[in-house]
mmCIF file of C-alpha atoms in Angstrom:
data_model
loop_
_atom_site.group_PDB
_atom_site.id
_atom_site.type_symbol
_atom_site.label_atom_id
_atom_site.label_comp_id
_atom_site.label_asym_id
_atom_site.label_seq_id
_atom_site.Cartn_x
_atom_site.Cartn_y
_atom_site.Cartn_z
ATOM 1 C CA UNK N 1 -47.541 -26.913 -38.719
ATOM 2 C CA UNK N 2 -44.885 -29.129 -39.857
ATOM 3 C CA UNK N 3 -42.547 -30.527 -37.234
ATOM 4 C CA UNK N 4 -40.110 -32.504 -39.372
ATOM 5 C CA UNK N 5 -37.041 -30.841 -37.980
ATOM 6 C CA UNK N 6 -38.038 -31.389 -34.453
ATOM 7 C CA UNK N 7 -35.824 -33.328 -32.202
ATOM 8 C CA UNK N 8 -36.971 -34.528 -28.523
ATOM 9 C CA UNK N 9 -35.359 -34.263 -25.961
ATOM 10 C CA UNK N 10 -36.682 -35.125 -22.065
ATOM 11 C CA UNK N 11 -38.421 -32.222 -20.471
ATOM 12 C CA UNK N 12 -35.991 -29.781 -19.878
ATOM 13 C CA UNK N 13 -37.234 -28.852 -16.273
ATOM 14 C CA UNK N 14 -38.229 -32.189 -14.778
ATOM 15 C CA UNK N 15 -36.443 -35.099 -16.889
ATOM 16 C CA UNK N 16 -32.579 -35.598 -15.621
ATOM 17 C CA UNK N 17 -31.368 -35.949 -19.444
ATOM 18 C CA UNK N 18 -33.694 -32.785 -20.643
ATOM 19 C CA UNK N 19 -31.642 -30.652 -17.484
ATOM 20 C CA UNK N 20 -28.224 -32.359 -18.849
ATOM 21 C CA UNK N 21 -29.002 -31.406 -22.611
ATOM 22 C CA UNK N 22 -30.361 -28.128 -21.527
ATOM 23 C CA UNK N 23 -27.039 -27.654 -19.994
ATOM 24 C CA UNK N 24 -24.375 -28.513 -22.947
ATOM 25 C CA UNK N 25 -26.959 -26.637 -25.740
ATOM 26 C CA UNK N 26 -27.140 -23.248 -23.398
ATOM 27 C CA UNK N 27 -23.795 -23.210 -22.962
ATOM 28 C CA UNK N 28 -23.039 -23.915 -26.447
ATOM 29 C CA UNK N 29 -25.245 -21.165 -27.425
ATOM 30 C CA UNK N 30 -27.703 -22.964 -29.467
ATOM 31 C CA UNK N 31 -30.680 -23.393 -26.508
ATOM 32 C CA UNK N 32 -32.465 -20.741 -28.456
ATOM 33 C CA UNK N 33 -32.455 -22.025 -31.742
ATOM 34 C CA UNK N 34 -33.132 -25.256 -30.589
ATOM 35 C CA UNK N 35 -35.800 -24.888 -28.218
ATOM 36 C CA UNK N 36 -38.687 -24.284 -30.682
ATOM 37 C CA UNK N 37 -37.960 -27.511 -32.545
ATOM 38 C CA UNK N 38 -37.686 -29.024 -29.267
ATOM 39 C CA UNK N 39 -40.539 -31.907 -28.558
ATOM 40 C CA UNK N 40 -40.572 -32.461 -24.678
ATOM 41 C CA UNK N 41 -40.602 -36.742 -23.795
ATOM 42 C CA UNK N 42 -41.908 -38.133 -20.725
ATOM 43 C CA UNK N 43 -39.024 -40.015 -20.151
ATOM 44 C CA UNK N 44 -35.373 -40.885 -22.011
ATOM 45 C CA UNK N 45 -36.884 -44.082 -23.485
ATOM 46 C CA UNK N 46 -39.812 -42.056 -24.585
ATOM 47 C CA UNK N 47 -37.986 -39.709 -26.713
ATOM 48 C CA UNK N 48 -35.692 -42.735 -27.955
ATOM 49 C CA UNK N 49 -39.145 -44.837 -29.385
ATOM 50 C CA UNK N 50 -39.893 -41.100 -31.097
ATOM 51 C CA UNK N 51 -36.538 -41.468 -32.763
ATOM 52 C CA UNK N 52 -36.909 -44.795 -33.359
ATOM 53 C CA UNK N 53 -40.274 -44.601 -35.008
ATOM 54 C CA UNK N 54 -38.776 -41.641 -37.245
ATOM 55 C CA UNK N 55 -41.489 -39.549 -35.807
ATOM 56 C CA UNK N 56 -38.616 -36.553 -35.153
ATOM 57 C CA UNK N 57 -35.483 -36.528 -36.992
ATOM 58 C CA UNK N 58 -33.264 -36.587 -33.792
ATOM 59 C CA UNK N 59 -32.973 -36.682 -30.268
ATOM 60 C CA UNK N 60 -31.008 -36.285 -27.046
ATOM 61 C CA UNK N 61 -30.389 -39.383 -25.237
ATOM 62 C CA UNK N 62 -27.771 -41.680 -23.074
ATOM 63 C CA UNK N 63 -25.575 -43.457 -25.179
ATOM 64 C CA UNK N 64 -26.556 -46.260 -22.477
ATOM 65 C CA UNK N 65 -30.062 -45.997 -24.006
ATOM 66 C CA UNK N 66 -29.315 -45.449 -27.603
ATOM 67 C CA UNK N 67 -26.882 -48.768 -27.814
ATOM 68 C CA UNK N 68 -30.409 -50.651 -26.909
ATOM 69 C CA UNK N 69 -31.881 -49.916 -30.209
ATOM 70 C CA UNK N 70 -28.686 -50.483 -32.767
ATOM 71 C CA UNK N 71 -30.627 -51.701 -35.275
ATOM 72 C CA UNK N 72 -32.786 -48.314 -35.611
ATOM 73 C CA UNK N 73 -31.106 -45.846 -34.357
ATOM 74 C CA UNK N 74 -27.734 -44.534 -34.761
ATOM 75 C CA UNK N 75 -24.976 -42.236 -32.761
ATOM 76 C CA UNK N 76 -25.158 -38.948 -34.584
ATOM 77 C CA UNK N 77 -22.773 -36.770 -32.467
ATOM 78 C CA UNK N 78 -21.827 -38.112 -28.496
ATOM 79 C CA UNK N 79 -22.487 -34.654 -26.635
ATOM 80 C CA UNK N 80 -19.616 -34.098 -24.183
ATOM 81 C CA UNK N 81 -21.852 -33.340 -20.908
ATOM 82 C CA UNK N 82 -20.359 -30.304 -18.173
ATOM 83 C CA UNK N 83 -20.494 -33.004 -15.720
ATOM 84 C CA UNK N 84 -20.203 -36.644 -15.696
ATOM 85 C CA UNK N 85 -23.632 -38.476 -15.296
ATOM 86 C CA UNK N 86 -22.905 -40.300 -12.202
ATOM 87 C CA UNK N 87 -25.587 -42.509 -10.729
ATOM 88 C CA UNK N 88 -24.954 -42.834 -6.742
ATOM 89 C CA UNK N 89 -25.564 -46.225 -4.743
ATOM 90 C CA UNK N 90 -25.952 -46.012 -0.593
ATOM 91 C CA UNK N 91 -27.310 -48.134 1.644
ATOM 92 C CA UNK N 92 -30.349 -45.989 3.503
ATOM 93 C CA UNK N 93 -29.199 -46.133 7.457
ATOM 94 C CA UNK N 94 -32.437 -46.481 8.425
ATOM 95 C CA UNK N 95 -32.727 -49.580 6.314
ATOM 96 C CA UNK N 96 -34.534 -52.949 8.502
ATOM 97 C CA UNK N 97 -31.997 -55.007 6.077
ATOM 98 C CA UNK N 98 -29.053 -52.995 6.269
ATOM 99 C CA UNK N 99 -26.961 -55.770 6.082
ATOM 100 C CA UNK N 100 -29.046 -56.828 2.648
ATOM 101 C CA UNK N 101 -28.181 -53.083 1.530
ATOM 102 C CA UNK N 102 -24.511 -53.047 1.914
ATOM 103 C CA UNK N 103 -24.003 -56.806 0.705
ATOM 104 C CA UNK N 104 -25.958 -55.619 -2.555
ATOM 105 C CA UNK N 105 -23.853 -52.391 -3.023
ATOM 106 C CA UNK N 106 -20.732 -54.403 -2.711
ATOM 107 C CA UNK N 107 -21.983 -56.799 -5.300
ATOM 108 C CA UNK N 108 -22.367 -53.858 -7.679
ATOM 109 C CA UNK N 109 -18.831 -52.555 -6.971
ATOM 110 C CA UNK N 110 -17.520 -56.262 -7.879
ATOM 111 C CA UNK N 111 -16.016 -57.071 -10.890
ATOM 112 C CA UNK N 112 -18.724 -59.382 -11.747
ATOM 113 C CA UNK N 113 -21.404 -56.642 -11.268
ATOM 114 C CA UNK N 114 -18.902 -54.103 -13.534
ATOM 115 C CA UNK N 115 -18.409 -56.424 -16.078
ATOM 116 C CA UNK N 116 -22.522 -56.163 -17.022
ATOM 117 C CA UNK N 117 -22.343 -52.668 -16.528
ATOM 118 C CA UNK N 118 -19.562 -52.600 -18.610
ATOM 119 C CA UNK N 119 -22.060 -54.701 -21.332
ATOM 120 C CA UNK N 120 -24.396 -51.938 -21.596
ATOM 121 C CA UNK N 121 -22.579 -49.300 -21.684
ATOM 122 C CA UNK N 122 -22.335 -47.782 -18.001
ATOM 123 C CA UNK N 123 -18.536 -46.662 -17.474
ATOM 124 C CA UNK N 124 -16.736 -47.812 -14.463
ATOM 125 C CA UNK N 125 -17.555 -47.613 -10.723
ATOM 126 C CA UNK N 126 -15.319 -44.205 -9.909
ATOM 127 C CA UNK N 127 -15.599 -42.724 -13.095
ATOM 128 C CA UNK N 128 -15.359 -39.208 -13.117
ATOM 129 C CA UNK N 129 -14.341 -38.914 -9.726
ATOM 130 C CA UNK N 130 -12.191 -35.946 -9.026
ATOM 131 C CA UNK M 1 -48.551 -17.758 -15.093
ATOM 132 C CA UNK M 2 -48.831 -16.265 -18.528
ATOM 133 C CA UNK M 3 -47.972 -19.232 -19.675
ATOM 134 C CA UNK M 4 -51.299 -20.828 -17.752
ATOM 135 C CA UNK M 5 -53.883 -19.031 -19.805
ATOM 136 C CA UNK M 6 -51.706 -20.091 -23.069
ATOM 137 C CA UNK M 7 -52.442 -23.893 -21.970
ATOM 138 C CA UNK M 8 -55.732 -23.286 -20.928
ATOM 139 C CA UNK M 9 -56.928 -21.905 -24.806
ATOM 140 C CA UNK M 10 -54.838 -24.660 -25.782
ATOM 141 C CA UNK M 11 -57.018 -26.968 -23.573
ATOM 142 C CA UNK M 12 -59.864 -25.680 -24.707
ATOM 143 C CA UNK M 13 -59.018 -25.282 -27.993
ATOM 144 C CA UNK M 14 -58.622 -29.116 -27.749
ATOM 145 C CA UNK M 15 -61.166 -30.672 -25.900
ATOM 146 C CA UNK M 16 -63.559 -28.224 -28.002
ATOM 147 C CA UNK M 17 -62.825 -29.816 -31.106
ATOM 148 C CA UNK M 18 -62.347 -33.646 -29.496
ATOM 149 C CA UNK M 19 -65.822 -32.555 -28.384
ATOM 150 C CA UNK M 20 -66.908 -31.650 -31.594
ATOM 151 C CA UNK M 21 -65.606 -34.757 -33.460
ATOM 152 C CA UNK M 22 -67.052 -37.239 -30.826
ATOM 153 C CA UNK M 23 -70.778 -35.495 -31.048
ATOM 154 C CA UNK M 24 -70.956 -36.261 -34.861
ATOM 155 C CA UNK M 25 -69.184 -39.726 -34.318
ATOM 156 C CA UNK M 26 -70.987 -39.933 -31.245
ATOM 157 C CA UNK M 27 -74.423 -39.499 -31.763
ATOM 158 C CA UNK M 28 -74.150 -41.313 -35.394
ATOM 159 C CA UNK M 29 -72.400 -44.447 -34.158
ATOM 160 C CA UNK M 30 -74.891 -44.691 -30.983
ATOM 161 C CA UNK M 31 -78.261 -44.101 -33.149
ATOM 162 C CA UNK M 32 -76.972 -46.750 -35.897
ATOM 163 C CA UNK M 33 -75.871 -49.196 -32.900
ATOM 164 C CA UNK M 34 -79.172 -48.240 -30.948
ATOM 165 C CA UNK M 35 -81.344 -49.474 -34.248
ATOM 166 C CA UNK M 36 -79.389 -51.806 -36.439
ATOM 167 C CA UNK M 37 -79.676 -55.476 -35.600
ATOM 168 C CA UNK M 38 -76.720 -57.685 -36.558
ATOM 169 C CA UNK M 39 -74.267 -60.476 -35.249
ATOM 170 C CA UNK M 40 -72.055 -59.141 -33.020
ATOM 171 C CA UNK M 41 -73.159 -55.993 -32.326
ATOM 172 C CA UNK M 42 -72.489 -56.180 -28.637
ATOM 173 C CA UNK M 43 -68.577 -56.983 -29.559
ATOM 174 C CA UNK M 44 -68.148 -53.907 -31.404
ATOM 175 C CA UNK M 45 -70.231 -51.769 -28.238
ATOM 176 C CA UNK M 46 -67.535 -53.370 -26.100
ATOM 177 C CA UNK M 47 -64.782 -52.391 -28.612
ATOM 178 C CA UNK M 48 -66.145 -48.803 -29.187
ATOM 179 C CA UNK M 49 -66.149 -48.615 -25.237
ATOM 180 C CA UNK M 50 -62.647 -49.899 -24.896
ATOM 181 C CA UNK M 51 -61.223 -46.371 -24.806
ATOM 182 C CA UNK M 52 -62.720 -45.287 -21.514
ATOM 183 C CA UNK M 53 -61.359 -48.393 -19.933
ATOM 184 C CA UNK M 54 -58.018 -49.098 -21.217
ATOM 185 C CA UNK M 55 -54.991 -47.569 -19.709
ATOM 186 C CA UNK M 56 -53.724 -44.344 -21.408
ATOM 187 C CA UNK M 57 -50.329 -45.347 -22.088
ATOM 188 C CA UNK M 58 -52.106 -48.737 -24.204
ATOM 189 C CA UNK M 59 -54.054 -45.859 -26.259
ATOM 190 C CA UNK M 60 -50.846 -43.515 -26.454
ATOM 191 C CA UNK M 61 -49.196 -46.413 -27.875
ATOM 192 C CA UNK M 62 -52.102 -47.382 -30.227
ATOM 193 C CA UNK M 63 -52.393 -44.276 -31.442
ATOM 194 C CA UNK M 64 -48.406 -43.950 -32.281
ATOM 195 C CA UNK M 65 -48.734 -46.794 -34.257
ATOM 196 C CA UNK M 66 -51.711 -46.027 -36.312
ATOM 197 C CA UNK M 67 -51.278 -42.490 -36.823
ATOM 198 C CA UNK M 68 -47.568 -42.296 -36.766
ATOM 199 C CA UNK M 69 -45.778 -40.606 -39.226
ATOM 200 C CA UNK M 70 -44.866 -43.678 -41.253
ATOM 201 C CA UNK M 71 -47.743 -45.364 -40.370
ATOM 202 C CA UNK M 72 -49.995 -46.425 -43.789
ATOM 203 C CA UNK M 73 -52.699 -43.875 -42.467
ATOM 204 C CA UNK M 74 -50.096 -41.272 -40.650
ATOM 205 C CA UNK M 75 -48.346 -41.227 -43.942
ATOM 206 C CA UNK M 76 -51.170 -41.031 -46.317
ATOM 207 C CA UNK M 77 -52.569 -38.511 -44.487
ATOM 208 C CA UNK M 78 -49.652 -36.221 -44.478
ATOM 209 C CA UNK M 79 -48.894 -36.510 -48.207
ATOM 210 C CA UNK M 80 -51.993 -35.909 -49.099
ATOM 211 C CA UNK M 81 -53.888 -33.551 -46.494
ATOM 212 C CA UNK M 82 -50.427 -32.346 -45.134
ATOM 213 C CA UNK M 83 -51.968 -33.192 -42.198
ATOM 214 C CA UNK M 84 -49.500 -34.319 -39.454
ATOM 215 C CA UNK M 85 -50.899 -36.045 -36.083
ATOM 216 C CA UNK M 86 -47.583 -36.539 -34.198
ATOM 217 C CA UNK M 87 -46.790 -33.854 -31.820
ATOM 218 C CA UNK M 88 -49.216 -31.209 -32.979
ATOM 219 C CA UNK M 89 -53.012 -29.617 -31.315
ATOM 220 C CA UNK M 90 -54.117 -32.118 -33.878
ATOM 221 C CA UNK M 91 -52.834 -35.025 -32.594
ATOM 222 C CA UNK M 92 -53.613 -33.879 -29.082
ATOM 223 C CA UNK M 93 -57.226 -33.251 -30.625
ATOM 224 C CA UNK M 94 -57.459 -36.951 -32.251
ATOM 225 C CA UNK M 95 -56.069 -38.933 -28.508
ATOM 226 C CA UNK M 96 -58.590 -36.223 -26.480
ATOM 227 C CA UNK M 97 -61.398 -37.464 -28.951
ATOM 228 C CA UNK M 98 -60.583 -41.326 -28.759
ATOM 229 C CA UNK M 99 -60.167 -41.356 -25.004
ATOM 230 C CA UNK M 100 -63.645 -39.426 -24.383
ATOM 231 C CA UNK M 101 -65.502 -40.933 -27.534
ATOM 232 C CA UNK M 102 -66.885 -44.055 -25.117
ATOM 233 C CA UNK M 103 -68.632 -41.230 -23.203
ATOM 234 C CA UNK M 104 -70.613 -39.502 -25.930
ATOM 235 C CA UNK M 105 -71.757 -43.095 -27.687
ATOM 236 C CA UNK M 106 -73.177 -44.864 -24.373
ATOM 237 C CA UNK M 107 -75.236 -42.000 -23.581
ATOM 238 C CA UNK M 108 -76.650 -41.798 -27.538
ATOM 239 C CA UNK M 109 -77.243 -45.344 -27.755
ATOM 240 C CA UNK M 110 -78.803 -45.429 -24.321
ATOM 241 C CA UNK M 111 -81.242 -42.391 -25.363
ATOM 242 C CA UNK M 112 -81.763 -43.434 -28.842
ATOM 243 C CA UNK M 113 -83.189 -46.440 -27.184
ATOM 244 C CA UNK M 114 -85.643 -45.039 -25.116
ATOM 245 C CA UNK M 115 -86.947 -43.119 -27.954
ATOM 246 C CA UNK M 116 -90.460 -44.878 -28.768
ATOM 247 C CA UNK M 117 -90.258 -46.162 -32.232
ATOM 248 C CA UNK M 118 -93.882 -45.809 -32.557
ATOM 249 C CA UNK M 119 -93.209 -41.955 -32.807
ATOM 250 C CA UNK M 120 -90.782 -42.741 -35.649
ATOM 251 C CA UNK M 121 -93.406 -45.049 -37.104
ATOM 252 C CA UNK M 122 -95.608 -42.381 -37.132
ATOM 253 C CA UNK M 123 -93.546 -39.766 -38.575
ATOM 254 C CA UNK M 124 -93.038 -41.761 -41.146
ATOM 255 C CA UNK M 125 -96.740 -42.425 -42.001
ATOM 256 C CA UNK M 126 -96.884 -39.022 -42.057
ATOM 257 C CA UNK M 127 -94.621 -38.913 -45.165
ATOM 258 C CA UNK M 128 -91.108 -38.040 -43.616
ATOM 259 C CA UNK M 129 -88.441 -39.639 -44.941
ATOM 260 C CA UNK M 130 -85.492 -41.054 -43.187
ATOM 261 C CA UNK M 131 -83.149 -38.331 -42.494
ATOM 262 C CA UNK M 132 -86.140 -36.058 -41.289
ATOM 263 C CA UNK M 133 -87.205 -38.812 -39.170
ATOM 264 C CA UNK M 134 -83.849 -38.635 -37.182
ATOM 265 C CA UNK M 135 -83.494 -35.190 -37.060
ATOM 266 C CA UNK M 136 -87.364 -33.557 -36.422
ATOM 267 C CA UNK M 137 -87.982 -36.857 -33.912
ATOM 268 C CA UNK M 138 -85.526 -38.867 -33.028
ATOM 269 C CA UNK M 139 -82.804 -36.444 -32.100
ATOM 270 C CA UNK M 140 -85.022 -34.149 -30.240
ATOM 271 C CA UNK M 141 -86.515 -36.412 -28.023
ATOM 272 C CA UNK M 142 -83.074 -38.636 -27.239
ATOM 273 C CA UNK M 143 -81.532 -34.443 -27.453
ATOM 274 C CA UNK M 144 -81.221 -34.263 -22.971
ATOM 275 C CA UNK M 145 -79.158 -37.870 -22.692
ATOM 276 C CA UNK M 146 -76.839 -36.719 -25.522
ATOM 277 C CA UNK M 147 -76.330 -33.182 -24.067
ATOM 278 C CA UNK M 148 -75.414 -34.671 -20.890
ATOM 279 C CA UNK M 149 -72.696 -37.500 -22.490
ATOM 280 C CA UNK M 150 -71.597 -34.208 -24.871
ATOM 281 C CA UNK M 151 -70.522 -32.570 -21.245
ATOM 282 C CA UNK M 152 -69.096 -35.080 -19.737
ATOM 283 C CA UNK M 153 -67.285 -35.805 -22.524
ATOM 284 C CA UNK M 154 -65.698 -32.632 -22.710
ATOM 285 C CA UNK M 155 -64.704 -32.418 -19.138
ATOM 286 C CA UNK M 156 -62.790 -35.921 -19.975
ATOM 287 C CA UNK M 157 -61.309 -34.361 -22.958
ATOM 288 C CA UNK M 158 -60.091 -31.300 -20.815
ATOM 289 C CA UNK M 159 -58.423 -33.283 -18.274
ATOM 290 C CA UNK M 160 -56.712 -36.047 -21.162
ATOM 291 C CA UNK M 161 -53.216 -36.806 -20.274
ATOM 292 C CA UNK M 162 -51.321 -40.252 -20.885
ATOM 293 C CA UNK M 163 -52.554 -40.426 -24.614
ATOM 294 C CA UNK M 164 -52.163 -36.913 -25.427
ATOM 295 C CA UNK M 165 -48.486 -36.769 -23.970
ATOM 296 C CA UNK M 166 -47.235 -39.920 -26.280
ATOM 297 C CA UNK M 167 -48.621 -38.635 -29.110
ATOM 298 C CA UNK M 168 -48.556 -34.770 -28.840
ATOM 299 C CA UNK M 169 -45.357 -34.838 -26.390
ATOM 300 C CA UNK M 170 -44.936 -31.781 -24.413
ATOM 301 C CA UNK M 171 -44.416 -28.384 -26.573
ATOM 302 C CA UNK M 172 -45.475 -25.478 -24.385
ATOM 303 C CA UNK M 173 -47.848 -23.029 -26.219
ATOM 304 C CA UNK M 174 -48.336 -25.666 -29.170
ATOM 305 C CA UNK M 175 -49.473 -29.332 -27.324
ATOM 306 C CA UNK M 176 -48.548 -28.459 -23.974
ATOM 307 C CA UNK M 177 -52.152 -28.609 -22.331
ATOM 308 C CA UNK M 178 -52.997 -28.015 -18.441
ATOM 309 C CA UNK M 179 -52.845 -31.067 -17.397
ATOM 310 C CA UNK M 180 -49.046 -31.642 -19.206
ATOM 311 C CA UNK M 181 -48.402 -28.360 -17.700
ATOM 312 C CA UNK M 182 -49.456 -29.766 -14.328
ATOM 313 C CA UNK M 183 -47.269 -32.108 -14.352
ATOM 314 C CA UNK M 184 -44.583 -31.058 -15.427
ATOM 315 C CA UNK M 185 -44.210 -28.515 -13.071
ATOM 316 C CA UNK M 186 -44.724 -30.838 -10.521
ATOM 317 C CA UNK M 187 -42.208 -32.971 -11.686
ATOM 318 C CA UNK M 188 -39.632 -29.959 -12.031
ATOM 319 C CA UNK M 189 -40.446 -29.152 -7.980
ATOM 320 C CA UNK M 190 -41.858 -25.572 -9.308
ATOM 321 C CA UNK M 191 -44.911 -25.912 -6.540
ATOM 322 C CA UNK M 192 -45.739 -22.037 -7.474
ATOM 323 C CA UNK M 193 -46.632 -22.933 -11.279
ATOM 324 C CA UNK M 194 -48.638 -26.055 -10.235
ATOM 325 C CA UNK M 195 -49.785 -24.460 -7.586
ATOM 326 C CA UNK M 196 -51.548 -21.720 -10.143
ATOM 327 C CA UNK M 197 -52.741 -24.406 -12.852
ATOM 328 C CA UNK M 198 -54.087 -27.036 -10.174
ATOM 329 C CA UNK M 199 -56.678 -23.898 -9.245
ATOM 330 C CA UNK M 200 -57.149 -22.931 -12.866
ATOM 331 C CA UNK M 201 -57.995 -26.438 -14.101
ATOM 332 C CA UNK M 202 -60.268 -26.733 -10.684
ATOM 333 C CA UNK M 203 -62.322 -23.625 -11.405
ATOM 334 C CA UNK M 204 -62.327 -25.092 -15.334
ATOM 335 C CA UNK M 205 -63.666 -28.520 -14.451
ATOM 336 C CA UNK M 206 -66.300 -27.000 -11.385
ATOM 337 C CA UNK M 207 -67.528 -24.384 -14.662
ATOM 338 C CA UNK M 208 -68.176 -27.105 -16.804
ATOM 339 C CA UNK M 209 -69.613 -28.986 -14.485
ATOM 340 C CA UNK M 210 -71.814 -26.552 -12.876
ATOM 341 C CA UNK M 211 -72.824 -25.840 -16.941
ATOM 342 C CA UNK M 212 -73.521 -29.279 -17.809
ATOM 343 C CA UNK M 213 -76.419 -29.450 -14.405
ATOM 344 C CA UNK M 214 -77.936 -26.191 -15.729
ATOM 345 C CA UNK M 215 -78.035 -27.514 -19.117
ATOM 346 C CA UNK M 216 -79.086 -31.146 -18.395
ATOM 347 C CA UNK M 217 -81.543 -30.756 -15.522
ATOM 348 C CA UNK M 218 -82.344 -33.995 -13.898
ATOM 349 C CA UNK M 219 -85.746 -35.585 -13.824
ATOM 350 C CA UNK M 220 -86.416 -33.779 -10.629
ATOM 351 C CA UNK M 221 -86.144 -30.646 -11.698
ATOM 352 C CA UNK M 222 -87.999 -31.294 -14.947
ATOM 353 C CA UNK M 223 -91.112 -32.225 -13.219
ATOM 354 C CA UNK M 224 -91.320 -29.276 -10.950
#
């Protein structure tokens, strides 16, 4: 069995970016022909080594992850997702160092904190906010 | 849950022939190490034992880089066997096999050496010759500690997880084993479906292991 046209992508049921490319390909209509090629990844890094090491001719991952590896990998197409891939920060309430918590959530909202999110990627704090 | 008994042929499928490879590698490997004499033998028993003890993930990542696809022996193998390791029951065959190999060689080497040369000694008064030696004395009488490493060796294979999933990843009905199944289910929150290959593994393991103490009765039961 020859798996050359195989691309992985994260788990589709358990993986956050294998339920996001789930999403775009059903919608697109291609799930089907795309889910036999499919190689399921433990994680989003996992599936970017596979690409990486040219193991599978492509694969479905952040552009956050694939700007890591410029050197061996390269953006193919950037997938438009249904919904912006937003990545919440709270302070638990029933945090002993609340204080800690909220002083380290306003740190990440600063510009400081934006700018190296900015570095790698990561768009900016309200992004895709209605 | 149709898609259980599809992972559990696939399981067996694999750990059968991990099973298979490690006996011949097994059994050959421990009755050369149990016999030859040379400088630094015990590095290379610590080396061939290395499997059972290392993490998974080190293996997975071992294995990626030996057998990958563009690996010297990854890529000679598929241009010339068209044999491809990377995410295929092969693959999944060769990390089941590497991870359970340890278990197979202790117990050969460890029975080989309770075999009393002087039987082999004899034998070959007697006019056998080498190979007949191993196989009409030495491998029936070491035969029970083998048997019992062969078993246990399986039921490792069966339950193989980190290595197989880097190098097989996760294709259901083609490397997706139980215990990949297992977790990905569990992962996904879908309690029902792990739920249903938890108990089929459990009855799996229990059969092989209730097997392997009919087949390898202990010392107890031999003298009754």
């Amino acid at each position: 069995m020859r798996a050359t046209g195989a691309s992985p992508i994260g788990l589709p049921a358990s993986v956050p970016v294998g339920r996001y490319t789930k999403g775009v390909l059903e919608s697109a209509g291609l799930w089907t022909a795309i889910e036999t090629k499919m190689v399921g990844a433990n994680t989003v890094r996992q599936a970017l080594d596979y690409v990486a090491r040219a193991e599978v001719d492509a694969g479905f991952v952040y552009s956050t992850d694939a700007a890591l590896m410029p050197d061996k990998v390269k953006v193919a197409i950037t997938v438009p997702t249904q919904k912006p891939i937003l990545y919440p920060v709270v302070p638990i309430a029933a945090s002993t160092n609340a204080a800690a918590a909220t002083k380290f959530v306003e740190f990440l909202l600063s510009p400081q904190a934006q700018a190296v999110l900015a570095k790698y990627g990561f768009g900016k704090y309200g992004f895709g906010k209605p | 849950m149709e898609g259980a008994w599809v992972a559990l042929a696939l399981t067996l499928k694999v750990a059968g022939w991990a099973t298979a490879l490690n006996l011949v590698l097994g059994v050959g490997i421990g009755f050369a190490m149990a016999r030859a004499r040379f400088p630094g033998r015990d590095v290379l028993d610590a080396v061939l034992t290395l499997p059972m003890v290392m993490p998974p993930t080190v293996l997975g990542y071992y294995l990626l880089v030996l057998i990958g696809s563009h690996s010297p022996l990854g890529g000679w193998l598929i241009q010339h066997l068209g044999i491809r390791l990377i995410f295929t029951w092969q693959g999944a065959v060769i990390a089941a096999a590497v991870v359970a190999f340890p278990l197979v060689f202790k117990a050969a080497r460890a029975a080989f050496e309770t075999v009393d040369p002087q039987l082999e000694d004899a034998a070959r008064t007697l006019g056998m010759g080498e190979v007949a030696v191993f196989f009409r004395v030495s491998l029936p009488l070491a035969w029970h500690g083998i048997l019992a490493g062969v078993l246990l060796s399986f039921a490792r294979a069966l339950g193989e997880f980190g290595a197989t999933l880097m190098v097989a990843g996760s294709i259901p009905g083609r490397t997706q084993t139980l215990s990949i199944a297992v977790y990905e289910s569990v992962q996904a929150g879908q309690d029902d479906a792990a739920n249903f290959l938890v108990a089929v593994t459990s009855i799996v393991c229990i059969a092989v292991l209730l097997s392997a103490g009919r087949l390898v009765p202990g010392r107890i039961a031999r003298r009754e």
